[in-house]
Short mmCIF file of C-alpha atoms in Angstrom, two decimals:
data_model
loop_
_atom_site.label_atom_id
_atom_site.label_comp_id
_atom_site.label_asym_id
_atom_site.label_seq_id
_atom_site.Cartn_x
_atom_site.Cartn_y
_atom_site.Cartn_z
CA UNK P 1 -10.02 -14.74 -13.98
CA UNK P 2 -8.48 -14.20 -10.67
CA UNK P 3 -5.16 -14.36 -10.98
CA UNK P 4 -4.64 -12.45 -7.58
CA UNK P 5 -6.18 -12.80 -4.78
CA UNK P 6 -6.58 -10.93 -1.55
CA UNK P 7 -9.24 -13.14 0.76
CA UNK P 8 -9.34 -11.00 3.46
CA UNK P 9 -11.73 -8.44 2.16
CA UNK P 10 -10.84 -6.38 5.93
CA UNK P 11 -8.53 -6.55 9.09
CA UNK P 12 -8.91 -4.86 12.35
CA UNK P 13 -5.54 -4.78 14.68
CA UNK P 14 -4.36 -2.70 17.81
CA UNK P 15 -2.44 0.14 17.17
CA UNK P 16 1.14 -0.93 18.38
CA UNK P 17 0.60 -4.64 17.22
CA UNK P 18 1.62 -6.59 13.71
CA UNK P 19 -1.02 -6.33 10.63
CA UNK P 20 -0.12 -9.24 8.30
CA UNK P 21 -2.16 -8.89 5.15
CA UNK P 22 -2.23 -12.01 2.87
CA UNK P 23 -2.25 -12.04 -1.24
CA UNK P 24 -1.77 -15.35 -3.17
CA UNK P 25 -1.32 -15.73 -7.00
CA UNK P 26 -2.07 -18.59 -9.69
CA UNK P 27 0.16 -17.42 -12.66
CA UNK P 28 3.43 -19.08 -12.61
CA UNK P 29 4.86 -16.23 -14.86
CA UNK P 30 4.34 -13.43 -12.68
CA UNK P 31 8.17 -12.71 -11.13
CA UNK P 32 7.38 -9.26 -9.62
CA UNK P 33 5.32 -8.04 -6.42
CA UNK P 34 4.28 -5.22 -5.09
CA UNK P 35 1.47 -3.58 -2.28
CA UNK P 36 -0.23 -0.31 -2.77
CA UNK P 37 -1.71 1.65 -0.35
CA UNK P 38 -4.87 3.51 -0.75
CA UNK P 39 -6.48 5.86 1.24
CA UNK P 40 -10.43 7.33 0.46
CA UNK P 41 -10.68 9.68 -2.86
CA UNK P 42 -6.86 8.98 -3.46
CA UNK P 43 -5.06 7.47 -5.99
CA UNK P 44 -3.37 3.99 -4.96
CA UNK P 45 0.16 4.88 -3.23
CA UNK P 46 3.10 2.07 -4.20
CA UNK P 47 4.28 0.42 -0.81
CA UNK P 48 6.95 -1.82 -1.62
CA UNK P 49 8.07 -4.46 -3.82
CA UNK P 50 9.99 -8.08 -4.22
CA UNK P 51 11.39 -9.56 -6.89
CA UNK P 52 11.23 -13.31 -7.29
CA UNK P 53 14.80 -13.94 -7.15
CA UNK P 54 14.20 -13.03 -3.43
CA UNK P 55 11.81 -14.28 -0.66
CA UNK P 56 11.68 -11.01 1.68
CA UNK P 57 12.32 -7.25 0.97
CA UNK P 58 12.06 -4.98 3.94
CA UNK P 59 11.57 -0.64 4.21
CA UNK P 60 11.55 0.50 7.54
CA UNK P 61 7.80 -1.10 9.06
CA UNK P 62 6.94 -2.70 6.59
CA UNK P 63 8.30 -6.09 5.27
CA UNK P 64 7.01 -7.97 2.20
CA UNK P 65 7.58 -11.70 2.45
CA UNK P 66 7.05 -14.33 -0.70
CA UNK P 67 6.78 -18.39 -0.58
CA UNK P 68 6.73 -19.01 -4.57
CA UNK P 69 6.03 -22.57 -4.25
CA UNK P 70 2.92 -21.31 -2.27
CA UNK P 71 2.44 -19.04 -4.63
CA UNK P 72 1.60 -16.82 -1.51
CA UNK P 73 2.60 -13.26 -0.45
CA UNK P 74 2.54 -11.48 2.48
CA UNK P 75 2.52 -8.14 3.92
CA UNK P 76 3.67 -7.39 7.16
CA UNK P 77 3.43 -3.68 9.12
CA UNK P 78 4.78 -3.26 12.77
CA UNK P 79 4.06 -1.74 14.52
CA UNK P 80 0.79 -0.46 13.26
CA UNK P 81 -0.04 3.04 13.41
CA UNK P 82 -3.42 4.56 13.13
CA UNK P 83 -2.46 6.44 9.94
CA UNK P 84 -1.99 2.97 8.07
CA UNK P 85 -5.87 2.02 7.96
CA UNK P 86 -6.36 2.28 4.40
CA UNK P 87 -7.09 -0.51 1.26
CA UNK P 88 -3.84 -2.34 0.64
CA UNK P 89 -3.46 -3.82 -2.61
CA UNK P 90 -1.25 -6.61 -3.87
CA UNK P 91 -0.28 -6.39 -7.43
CA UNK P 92 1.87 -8.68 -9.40
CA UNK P 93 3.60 -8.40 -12.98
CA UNK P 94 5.60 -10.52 -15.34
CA UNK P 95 9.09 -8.76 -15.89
CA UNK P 96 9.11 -9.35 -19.68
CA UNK P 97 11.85 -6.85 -20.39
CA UNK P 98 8.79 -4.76 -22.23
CA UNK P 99 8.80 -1.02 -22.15
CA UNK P 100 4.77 -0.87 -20.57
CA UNK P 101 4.15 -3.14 -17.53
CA UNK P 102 0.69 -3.55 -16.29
CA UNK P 103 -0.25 -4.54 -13.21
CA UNK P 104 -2.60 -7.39 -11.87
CA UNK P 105 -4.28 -6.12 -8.72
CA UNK P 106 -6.14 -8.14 -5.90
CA UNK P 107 -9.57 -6.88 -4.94
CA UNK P 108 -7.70 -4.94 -1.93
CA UNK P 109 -7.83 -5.64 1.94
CA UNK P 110 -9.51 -2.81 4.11
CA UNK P 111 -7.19 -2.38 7.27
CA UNK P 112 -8.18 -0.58 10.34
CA UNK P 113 -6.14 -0.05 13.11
CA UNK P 114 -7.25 0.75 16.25
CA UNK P 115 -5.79 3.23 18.33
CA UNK U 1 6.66 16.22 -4.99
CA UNK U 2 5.52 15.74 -8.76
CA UNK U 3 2.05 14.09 -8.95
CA UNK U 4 -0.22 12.63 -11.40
CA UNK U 5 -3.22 14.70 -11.75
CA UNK U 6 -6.51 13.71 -13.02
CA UNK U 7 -9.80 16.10 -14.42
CA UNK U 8 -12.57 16.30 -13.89
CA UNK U 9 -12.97 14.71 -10.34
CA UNK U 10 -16.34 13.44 -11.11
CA UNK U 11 -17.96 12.91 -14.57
CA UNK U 12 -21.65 12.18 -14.69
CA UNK U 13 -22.77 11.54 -18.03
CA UNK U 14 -25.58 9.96 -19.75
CA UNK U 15 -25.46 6.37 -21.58
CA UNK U 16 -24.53 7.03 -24.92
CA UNK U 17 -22.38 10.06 -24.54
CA UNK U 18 -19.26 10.60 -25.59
CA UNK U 19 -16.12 11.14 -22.30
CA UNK U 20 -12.98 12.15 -22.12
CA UNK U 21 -11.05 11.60 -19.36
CA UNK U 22 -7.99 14.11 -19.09
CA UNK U 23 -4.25 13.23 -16.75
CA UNK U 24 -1.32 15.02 -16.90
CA UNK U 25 1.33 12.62 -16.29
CA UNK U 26 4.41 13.56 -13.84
CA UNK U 27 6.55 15.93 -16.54
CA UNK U 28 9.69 13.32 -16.88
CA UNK U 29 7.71 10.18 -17.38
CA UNK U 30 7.77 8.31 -20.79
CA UNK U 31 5.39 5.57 -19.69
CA UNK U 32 1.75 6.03 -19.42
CA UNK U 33 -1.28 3.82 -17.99
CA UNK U 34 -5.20 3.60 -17.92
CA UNK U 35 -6.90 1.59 -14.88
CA UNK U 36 -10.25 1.82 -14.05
CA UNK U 37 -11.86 0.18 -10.58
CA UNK U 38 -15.75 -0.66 -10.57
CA UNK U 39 -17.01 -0.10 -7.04
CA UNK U 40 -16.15 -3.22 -5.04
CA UNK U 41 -13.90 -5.10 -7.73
CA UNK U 42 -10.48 -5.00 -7.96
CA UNK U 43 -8.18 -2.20 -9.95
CA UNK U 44 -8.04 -3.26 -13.79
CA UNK U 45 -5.77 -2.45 -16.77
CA UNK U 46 -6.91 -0.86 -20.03
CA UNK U 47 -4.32 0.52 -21.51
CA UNK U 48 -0.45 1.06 -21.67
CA UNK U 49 1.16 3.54 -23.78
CA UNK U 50 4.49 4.71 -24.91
CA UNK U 51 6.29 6.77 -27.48
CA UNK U 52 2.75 8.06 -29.35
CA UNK U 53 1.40 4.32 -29.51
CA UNK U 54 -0.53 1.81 -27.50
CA UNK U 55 1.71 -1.19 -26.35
CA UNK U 56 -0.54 -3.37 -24.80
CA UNK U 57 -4.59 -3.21 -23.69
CA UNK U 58 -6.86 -5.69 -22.20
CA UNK U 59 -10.01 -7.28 -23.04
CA UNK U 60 -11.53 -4.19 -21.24
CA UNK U 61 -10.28 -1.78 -24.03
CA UNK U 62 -12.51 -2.12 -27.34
CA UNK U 63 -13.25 0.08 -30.07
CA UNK U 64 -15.13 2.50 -27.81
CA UNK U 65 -11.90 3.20 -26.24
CA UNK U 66 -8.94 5.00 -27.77
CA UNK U 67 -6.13 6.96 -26.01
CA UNK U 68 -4.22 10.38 -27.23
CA UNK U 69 -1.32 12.27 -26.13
CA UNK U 70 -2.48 15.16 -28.08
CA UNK U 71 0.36 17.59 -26.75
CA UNK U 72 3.46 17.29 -23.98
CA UNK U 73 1.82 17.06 -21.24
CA UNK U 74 -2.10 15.41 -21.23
CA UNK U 75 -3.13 12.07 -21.70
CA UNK U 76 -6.03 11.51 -22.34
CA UNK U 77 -9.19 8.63 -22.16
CA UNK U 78 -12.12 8.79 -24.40
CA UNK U 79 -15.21 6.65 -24.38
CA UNK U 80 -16.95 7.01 -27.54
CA UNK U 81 -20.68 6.35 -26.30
CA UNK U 82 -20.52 5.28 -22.72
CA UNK U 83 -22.31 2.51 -21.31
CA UNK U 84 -24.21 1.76 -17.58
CA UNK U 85 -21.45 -0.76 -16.97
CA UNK U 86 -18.69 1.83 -17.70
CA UNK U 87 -19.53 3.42 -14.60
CA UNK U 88 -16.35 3.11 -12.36
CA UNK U 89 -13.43 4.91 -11.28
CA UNK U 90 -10.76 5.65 -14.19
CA UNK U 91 -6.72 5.90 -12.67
CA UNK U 92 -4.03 7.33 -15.37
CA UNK U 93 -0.67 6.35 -13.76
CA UNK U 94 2.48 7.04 -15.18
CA UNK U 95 6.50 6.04 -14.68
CA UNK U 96 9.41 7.01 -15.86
CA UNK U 97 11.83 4.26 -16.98
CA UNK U 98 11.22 1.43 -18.73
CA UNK U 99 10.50 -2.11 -16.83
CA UNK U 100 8.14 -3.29 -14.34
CA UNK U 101 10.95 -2.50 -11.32
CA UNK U 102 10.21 1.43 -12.21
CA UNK U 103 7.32 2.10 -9.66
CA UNK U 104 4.03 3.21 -11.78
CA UNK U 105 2.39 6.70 -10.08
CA UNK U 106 -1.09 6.65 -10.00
CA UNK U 107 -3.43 10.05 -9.78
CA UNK U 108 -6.29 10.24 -7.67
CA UNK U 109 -9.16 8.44 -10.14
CA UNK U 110 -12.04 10.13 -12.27
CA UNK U 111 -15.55 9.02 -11.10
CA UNK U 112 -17.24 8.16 -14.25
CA UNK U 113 -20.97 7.85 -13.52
CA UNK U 114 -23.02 7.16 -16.31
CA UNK U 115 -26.83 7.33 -16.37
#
């Protein structure tokens, strides 16, 4: 049951140049995005987030875009720095006005950037 | 910064043993989480938790799990007689407000490997 997907199980980019990491999503009910960062023997790292009342959210280099008729979400870092290679996850949620949220994670995208 | 920590770093055990997996949650947070990441898959939920009870679990989460707050500060996972395919990594994560907007902190993972 896949409900999020990350395709790209790795992406290699020049240092300097734009990393655009890909998630898409099947359930219709999930209204809230995020990407975690994770780095070797570490605990994922939260990134940033959008909500679906928007279709772009943006902290400093890094910009998280989302096409909800696509069902498709995007992560976009520029310019890349060496100290972003890490596992990038894309998790989604359904806002349900709960106390507890959990989180649906992709299987993660390995980035490397090249200095 | 507050963090999430997690104990041990590594668990081995053998199947049929009994684990507990120990977190101390960031001091302020109300809200706390089990994941657990089998090498190669994606990050899963187990287990959310709030005010002394369990508020939601997954498939994952069967009798051989259960979950404790046995004091103010620990939270703990315990695997009553551990099987091969519990081998993974175990994240507690925690957050402090209630909704899925409040970002979740994760620790840096217990390697459960069991025998």
């Amino acid at each position: 049951d896949q409900q999020v997907k990350q395709n790209s199980p790795s992406l290699s980019v020049q240092e300097g140049r734009i990393s655009i990491l890909n998630c898409d999503y099947t359930n219709s009910m999930f209204d809230y995005f995020l990407w975690y960062k994770k780095y070797p023997a570490e605990g994922p790292t939260f990134l940033i987030s959008i909500s679906s009342i928007k279709d772009k959210n943006e902290d400093g280099r890094f910009t998280v875009f989302l096409n909800k008729s696509a069902k498709h979400l995007s992560l976009h870092i520029v310019p890349s720095q060496p100290g972003d290679s890490a596992v990038y996850f894309c998790a989604a949620a359904v806002n349900y006005g709960g106390a507890t949220n959990k989180l649906i994670f992709g299987t993660g995208t390995l980035l490397a950037v090249q200095p | 910064e507050p963090e999430v920590t997690q104990t041990p770093s590594h668990q081995v055990t053998q199947m049929g043993q009994e684990v507990i997996l120990r977190c101390v949650p960031i001091s302020n947070h109300l809200y706390f989480y089990w994941y657990r990441q089998i090498l190669g898959q994606k990050v899963e939920f187990l287990v959310s938790f709030y005010n002394n009870e369990i508020s939601e679990k997954s498939e994952i989460f069967d009798d051989q799990f259960s979950v404790e707050r046995p004091d103010g500060s620990n939270f703990t996972l315990k695997i009553r007689s551990t099987k091969l395919e519990d081998s993974a990594m175990y994240f507690c994560a925690s957050n402090r407000l209630a909704g899925v907007t409040d970002t979740q902190y994760f620790g840096p993972g217990t390697r459960l490997t069991v025998l």
